[in-house]
Short mmCIF file of C-alpha atoms in Angstrom, two decimals:
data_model
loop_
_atom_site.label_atom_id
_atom_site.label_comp_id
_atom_site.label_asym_id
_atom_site.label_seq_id
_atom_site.Cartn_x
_atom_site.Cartn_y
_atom_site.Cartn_z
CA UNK A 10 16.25 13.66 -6.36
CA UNK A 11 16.21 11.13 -3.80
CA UNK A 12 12.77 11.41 -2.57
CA UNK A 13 11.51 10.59 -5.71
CA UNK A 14 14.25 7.67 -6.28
CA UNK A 15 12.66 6.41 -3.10
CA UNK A 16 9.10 6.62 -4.22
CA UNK A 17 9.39 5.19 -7.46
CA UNK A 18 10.99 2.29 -5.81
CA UNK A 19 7.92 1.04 -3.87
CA UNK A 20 5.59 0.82 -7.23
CA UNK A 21 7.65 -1.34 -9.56
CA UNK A 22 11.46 -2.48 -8.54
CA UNK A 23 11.01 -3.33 -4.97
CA UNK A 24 7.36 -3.73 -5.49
CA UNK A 25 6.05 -5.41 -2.04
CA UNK A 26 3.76 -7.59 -3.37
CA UNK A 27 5.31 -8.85 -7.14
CA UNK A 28 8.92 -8.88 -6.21
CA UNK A 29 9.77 -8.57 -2.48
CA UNK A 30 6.96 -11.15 -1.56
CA UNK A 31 5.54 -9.34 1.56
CA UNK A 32 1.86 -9.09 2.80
CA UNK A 33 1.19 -11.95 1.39
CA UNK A 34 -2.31 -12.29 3.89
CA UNK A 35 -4.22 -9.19 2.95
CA UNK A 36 -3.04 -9.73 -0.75
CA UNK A 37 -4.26 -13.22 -0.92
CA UNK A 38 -7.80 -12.86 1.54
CA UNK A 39 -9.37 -9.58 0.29
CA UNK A 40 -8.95 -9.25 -3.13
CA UNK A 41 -11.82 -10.96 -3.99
CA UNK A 42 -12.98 -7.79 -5.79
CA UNK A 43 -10.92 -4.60 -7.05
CA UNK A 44 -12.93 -2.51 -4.64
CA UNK A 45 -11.80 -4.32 -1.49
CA UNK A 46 -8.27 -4.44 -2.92
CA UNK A 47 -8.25 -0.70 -3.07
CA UNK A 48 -9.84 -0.06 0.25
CA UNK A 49 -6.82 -2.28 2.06
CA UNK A 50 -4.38 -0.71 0.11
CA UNK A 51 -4.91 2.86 0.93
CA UNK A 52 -5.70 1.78 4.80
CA UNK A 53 -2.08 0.37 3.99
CA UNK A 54 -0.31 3.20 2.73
CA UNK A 55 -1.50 5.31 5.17
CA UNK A 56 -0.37 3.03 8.21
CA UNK A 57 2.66 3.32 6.12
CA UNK A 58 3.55 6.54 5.49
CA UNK A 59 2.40 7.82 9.08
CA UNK A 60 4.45 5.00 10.81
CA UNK A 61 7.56 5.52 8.54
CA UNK A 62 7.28 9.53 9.37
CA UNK A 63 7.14 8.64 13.19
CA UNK A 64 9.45 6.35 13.23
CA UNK A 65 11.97 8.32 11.15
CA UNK A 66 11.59 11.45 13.38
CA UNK A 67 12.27 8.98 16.67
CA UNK A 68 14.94 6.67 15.89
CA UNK A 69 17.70 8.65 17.81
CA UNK A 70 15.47 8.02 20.83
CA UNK A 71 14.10 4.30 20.61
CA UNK A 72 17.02 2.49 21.94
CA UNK A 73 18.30 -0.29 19.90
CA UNK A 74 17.24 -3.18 21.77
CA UNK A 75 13.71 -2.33 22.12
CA UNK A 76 13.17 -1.01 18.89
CA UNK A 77 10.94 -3.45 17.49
CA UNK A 78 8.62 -3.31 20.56
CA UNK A 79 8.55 0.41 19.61
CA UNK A 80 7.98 0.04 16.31
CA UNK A 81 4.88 -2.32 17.00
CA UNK A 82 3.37 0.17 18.82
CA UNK A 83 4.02 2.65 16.54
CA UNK A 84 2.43 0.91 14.01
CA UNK A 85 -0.99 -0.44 16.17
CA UNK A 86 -2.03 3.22 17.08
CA UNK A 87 -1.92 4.18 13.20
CA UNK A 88 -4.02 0.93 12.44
CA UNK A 89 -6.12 1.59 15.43
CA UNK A 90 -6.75 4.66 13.92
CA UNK A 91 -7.92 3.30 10.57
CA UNK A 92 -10.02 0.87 11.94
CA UNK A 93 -11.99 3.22 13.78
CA UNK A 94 -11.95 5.96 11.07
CA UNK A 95 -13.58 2.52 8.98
CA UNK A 96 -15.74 2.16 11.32
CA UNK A 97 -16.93 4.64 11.34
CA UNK A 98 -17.44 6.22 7.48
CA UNK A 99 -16.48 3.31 5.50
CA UNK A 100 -18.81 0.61 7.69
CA UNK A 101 -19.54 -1.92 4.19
CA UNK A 102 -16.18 -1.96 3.67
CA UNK A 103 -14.75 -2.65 7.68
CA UNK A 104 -17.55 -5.47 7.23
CA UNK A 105 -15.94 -6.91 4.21
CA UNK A 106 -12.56 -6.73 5.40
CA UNK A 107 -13.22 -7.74 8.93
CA UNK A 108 -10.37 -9.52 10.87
CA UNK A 109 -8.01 -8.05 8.15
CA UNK A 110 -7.96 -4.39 9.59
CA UNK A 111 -6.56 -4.98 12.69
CA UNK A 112 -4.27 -7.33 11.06
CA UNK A 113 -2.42 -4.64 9.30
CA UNK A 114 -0.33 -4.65 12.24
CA UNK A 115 1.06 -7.86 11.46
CA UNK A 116 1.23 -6.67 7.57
CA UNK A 117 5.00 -7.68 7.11
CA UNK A 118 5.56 -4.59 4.82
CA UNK A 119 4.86 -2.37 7.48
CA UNK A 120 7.25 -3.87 10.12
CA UNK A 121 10.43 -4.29 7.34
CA UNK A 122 10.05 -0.68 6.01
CA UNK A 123 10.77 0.00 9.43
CA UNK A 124 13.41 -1.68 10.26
CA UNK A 125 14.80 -1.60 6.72
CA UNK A 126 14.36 2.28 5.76
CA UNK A 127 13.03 4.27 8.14
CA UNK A 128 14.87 3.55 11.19
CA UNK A 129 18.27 4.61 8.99
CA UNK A 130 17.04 7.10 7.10
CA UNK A 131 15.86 10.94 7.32
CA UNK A 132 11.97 11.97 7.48
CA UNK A 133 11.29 12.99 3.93
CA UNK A 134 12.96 10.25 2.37
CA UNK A 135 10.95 7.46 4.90
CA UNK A 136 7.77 9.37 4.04
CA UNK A 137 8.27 9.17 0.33
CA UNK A 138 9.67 5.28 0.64
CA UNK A 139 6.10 4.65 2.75
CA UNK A 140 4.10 6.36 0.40
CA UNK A 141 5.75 4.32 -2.40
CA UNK A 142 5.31 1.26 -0.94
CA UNK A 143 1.82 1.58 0.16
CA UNK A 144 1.20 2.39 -3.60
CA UNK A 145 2.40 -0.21 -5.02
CA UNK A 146 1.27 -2.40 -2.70
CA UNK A 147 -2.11 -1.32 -3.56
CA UNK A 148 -1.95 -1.17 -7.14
CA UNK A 149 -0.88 -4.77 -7.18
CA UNK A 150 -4.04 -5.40 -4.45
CA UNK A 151 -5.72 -3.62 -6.91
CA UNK A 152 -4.96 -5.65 -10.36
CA UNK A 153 -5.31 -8.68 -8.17
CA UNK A 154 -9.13 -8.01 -7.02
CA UNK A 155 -10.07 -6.67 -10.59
CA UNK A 156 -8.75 -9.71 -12.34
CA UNK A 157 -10.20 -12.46 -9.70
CA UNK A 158 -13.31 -10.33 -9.65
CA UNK A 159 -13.83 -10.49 -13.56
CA UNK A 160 -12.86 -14.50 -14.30
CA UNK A 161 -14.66 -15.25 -10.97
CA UNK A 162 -18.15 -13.18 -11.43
CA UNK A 163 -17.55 -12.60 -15.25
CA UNK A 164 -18.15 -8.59 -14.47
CA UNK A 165 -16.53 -5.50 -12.14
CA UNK A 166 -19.92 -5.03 -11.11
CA UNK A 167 -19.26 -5.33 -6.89
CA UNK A 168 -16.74 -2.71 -7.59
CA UNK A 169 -19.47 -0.47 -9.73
CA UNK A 170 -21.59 -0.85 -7.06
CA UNK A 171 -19.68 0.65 -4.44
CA UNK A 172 -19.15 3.87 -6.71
CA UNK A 173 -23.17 3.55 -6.88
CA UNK A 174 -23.10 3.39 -11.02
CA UNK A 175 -24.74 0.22 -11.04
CA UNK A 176 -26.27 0.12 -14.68
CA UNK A 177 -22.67 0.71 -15.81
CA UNK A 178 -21.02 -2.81 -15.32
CA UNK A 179 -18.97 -5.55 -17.50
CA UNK A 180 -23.00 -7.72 -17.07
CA UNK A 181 -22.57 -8.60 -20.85
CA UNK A 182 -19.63 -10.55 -20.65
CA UNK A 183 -22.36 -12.92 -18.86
CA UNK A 184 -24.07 -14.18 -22.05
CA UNK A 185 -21.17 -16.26 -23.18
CA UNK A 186 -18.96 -16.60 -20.53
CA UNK A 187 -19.57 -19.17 -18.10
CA UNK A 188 -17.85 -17.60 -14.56
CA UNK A 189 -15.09 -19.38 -12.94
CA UNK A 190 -16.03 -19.21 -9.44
CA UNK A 191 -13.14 -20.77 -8.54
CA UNK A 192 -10.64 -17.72 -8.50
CA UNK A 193 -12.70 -15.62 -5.87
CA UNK A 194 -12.77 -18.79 -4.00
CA UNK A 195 -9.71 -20.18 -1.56
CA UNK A 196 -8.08 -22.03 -3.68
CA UNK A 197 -7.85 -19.20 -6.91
CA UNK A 198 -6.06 -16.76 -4.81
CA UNK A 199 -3.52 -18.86 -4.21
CA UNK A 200 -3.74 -19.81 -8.00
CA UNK A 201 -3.63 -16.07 -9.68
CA UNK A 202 -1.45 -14.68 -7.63
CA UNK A 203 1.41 -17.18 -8.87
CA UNK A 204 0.33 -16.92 -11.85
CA UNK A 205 0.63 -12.75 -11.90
CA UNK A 206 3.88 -13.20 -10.40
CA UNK A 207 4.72 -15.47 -12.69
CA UNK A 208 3.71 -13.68 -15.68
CA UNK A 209 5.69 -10.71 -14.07
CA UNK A 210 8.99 -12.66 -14.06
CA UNK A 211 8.33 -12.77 -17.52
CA UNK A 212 7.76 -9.48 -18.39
CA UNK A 213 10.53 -8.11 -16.66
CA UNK A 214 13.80 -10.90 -16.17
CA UNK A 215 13.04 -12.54 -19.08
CA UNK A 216 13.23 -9.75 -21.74
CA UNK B 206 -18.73 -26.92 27.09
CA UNK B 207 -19.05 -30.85 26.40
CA UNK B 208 -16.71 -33.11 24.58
CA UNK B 209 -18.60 -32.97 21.21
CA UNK B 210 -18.23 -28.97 20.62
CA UNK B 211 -14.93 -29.13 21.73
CA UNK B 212 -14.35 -31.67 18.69
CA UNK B 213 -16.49 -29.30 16.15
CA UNK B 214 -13.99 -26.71 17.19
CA UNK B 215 -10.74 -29.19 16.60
CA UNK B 216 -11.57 -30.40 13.36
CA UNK B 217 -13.23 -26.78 11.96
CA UNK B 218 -9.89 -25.20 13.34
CA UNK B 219 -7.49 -28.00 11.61
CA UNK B 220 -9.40 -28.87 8.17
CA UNK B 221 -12.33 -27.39 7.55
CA UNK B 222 -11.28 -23.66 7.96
CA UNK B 223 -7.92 -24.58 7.76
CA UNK B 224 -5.85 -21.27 9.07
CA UNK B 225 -3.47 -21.11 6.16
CA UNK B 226 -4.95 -22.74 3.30
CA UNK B 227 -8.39 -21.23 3.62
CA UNK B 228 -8.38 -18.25 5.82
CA UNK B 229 -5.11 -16.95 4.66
CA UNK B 230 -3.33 -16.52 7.80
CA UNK B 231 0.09 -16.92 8.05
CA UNK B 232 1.27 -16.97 4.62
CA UNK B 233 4.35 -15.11 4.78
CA UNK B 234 5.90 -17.53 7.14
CA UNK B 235 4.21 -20.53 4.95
CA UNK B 236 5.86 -19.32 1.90
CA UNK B 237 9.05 -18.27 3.63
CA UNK B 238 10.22 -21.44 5.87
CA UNK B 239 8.24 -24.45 3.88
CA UNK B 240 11.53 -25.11 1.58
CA UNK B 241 12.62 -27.64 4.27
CA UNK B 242 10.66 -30.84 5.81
CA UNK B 243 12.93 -30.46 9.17
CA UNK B 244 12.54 -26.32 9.12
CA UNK B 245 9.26 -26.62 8.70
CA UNK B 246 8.50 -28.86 11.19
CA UNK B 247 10.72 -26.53 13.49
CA UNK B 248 8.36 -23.77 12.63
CA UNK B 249 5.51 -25.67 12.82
CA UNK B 250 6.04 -26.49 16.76
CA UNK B 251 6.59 -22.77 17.53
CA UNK B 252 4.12 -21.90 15.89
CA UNK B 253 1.82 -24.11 18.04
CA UNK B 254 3.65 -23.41 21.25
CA UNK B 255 2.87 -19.87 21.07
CA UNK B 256 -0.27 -19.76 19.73
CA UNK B 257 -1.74 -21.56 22.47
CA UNK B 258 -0.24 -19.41 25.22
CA UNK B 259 -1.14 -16.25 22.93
CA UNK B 260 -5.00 -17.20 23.10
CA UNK B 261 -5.16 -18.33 27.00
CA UNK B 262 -3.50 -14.71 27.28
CA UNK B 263 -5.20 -12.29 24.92
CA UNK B 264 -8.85 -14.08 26.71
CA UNK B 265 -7.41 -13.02 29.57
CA UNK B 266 -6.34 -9.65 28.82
CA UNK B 267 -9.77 -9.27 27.07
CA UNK B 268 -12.13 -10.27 29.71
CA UNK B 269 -10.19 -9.18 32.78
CA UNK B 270 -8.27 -5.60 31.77
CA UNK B 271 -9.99 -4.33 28.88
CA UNK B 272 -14.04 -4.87 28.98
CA UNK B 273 -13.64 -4.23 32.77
CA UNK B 274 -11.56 -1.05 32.05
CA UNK B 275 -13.92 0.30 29.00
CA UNK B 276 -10.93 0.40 27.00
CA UNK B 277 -11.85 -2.23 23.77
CA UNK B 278 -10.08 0.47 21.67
CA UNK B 279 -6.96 -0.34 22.11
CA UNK B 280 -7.51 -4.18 21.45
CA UNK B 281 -4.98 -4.26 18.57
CA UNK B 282 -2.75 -2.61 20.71
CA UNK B 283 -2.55 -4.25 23.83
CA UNK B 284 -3.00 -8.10 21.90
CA UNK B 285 0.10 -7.62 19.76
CA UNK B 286 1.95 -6.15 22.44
CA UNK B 287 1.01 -9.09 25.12
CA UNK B 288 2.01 -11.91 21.87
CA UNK B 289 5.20 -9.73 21.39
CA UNK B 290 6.28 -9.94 24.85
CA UNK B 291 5.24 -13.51 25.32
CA UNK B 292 7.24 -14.81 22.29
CA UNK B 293 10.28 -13.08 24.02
CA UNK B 294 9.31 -14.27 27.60
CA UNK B 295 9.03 -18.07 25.50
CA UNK B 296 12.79 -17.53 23.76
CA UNK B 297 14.08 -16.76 27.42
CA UNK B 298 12.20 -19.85 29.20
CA UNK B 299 13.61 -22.13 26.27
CA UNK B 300 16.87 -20.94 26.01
CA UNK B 301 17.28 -21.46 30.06
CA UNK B 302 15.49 -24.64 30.56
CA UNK B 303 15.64 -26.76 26.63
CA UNK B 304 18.98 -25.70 24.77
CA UNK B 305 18.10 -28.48 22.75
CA UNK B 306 14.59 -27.05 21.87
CA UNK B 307 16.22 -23.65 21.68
CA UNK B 308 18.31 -25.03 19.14
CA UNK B 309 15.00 -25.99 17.05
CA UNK B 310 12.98 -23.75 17.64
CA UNK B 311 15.57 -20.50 18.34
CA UNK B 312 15.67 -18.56 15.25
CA UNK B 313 12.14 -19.19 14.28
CA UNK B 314 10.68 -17.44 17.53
CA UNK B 315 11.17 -13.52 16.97
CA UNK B 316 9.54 -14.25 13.62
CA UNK B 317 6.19 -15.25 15.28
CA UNK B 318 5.85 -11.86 16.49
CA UNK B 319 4.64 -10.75 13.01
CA UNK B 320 2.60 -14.37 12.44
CA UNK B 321 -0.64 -12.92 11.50
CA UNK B 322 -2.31 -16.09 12.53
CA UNK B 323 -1.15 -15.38 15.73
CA UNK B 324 -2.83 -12.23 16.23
CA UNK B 325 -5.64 -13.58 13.55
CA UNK B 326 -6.60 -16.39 16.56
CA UNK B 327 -6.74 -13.87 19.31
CA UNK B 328 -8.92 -11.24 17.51
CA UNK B 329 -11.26 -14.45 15.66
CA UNK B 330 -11.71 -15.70 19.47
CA UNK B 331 -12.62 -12.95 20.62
CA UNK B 332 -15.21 -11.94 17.59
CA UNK B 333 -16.60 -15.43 17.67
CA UNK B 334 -17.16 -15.15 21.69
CA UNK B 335 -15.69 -18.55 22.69
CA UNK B 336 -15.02 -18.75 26.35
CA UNK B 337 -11.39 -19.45 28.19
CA UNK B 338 -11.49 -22.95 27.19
CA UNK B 339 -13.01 -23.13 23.45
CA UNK B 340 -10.34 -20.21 22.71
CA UNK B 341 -7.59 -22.02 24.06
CA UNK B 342 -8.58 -25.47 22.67
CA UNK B 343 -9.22 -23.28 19.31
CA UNK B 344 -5.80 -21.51 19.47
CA UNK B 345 -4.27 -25.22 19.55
CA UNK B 346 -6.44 -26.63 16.81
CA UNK B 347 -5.57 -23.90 14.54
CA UNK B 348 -1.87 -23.91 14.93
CA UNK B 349 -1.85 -27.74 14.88
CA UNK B 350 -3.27 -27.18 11.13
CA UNK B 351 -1.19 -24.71 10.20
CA UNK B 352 1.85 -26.98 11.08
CA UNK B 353 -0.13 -29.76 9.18
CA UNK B 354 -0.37 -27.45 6.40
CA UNK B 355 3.33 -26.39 5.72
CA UNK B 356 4.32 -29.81 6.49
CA UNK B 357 2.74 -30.86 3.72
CA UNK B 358 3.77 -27.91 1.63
CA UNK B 359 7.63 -28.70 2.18
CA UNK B 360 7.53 -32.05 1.29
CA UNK B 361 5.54 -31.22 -2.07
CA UNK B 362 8.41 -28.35 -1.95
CA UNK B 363 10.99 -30.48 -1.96
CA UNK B 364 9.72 -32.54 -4.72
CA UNK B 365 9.49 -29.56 -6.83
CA UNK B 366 13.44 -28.48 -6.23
CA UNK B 367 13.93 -31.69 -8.24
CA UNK B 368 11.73 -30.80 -11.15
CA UNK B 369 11.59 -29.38 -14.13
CA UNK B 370 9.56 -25.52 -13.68
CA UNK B 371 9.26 -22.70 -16.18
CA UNK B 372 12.00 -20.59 -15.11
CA UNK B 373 9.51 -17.50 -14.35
CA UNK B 374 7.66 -19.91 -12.06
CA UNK B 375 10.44 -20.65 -10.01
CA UNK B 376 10.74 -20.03 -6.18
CA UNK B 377 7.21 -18.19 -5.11
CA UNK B 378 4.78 -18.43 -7.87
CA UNK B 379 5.16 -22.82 -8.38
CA UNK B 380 5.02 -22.16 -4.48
CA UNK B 381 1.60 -20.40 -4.54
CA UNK B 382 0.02 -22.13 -7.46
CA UNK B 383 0.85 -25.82 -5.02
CA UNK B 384 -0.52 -24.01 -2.26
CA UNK B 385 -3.66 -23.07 -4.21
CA UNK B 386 -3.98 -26.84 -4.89
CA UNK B 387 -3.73 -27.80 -1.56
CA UNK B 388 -6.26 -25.33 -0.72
CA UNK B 389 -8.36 -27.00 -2.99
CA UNK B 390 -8.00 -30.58 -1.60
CA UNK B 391 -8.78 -28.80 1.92
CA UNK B 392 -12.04 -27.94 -0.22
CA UNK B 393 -13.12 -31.58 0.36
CA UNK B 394 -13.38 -31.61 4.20
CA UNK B 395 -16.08 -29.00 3.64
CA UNK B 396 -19.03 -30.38 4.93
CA UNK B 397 -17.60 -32.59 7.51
CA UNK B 398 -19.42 -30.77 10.23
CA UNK B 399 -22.53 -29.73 10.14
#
């Protein structure tokens, strides 16, 4: 099955953030907790999957020359879409995420699904690469926020909170560990997400 | 707009909030062409070229087409569709009038497109309500760090091609982890303005 060849593809062996090195921005600026990795992940996949679809069902029309023009604007009504649908149910989390909504536009994922898959290839097998992609891509946004969230705060408690189960949180890691602000800050992005992919290398070329 | 807030912008723009190294915009293009001092440098200058037309332009698209029209909706829209025409309008100008430029600058152009500090700029001038001249002198100031900061990322870079790395940190993740200490040394000009 194809479709599901595609899919799979997007979550671990072509995995946007881990291996193919895309998106770096949004992977790097709101992953300070698990929660807010999650929220721009699934505003993600969704810009991905919808644009993939379109663009799948139109590339006999969009000339070649213009095509990435086309694309773009493809792309920037989806994300305009998200960012009012934010807006307008999801209002703590478009206030965390700020500038980085309307960047998904510029989310290089986005853009080279395009131009790699689903301007070749036929509508169910863009939609499943999208959906794929936009999965793993959050996962990894995902793993990223829970693990800078927990050295950084020493508990998952911002992403509790969210769920509104605040009682239930990681608090008594708190009597003997000291919290390394450092990883939510700047700098620790930077820092733990070559270290993940680092640590991936090794899990997976190195066996 | 006097002489001294035009200088709080500069130096927030270049160090303090440094576009790259602590706002996280423009990575992929950090990671991707900082291998090279004389590639980066390349990138650097296109970088800057564009971003200051982008900002002058988005300000004007802003104040003049779409608060005028009612139509601040389609903001992401019509921004990323006035950058991508204006970094193909800037390929044609330079490849008529500087073939030399061209030559530096050529293949790193259509990439800018899909700079998300490019974009970043135009939406953070907008959100931050600078007028025509604090956005444009902003739009410089950040680009002007961000070719600061991969300059200094590919010499460090090209360093580290002689060294000896854990072979599962080669290539991004040593790349990252350097970046992550630059960030922090950026850490120090916090402060600077008050």
């Amino acid at each position: 099955m194809r479709p599901i060849e595609d899919f799979s593809n997007g979550l671990f062996r072509e995995n946007p953030t881990f291996r193919l090195i895309l998106g770096m921005c949004p992977a790097l600026a709101v992953t300070t907790a698990a929660i807010n990795g999650l929220g721009m992940g699934l505003a993600t996949t969704f810009v991905l999957v919808c644009s993939n679809t379109i663009i799948s069902l139109l590339r006999k029309v969009i000339p070649e020359d213009i095509r990435i023009p086309a694309y773009i604007v493809v792309i920037s009504s989806f994300v305009t879409v998200v960012q009012l649908v934010m807006q307008g149910f999801a209002p703590e989390l478009y206030g965390i995420l700020g500038i980085f909504v309307p960047l998904i536009v510029v989310n290089c994922i986005i853009l080279a699904r395009a131009e790699a898959f689903a301007g070749k290839y036929g509508v169910v097998r863009s939609a499943a690469d999208g959906l794929g992609m936009g999965l793993g891509f959050t996962w990894a946004l995902t793993l990223l926020g829970a693990v800078r969230e927990v050295i950084g705060t020493g508990s998952l408690s911002n992403t509790y909170r969210l769920f509104l189960i605040p009682q239930f949180s990681l608090k008594i890691i708190r009597g003997f560990y000291d919290p390394a602000l450092i990883t939510i800050l700047a700098p620790g992005a930077f820092i733990t997400l070559g270290l993940m992919i680092g640590l991936m290398n090794l899990l997976t070329k190195h066996r | 707009m006097d002489i001294r807030e035009i200088m709080i912008v500069i130096i927030s723009a270049v160090l303090i909030n440094n576009y790259v190294l602590q706002r996280f915009l423009g990575c992929c293009p950090y990671l991707g062409v900082s291998k090279q001092l004389e590639t980066a440098l390349g990138m650097g200058m296109a970088v800057t070229f564009v971003m200051a037309i982008a900002s002058a332009f988005t300000w004007i698209v802003q104040h003049y087409i779409l608060l005028p029209l009612d139509l601040i909706f389609l903001q992401t829209i019509a921004f990323i569709l006035v950058i991508a025409a204006l970094v193909q309008f800037v390929e044609l100008v330079i490849r008529k009038s500087s073939p030399t430029l061209y030559q530096a600058l050529g293949i790193y152009l259509p990439l800018i497109t899909t700079n998300c500090a490019v974009l970043g700029v135009a939406v953070i001038n907008i959100r931050a309500g600078y007028g025509f001249l604090p956005s444009l002198v902003n739009g410089t100031a950040a680009a002007i760090g961000f070719t600061l900061a991969i300059i200094l990322m590919a010499g460090i870079r090209e360093r580290i091609e002689l060294s000896d790395v854990p072979p599962a940190l080669r290539g991004v993740p040593i790349a990252l982890i350097t970046a992550g200490l630059l960030s922090l040394a950026f850490f120090g000009f916090a402060g600077m303005v008050k």
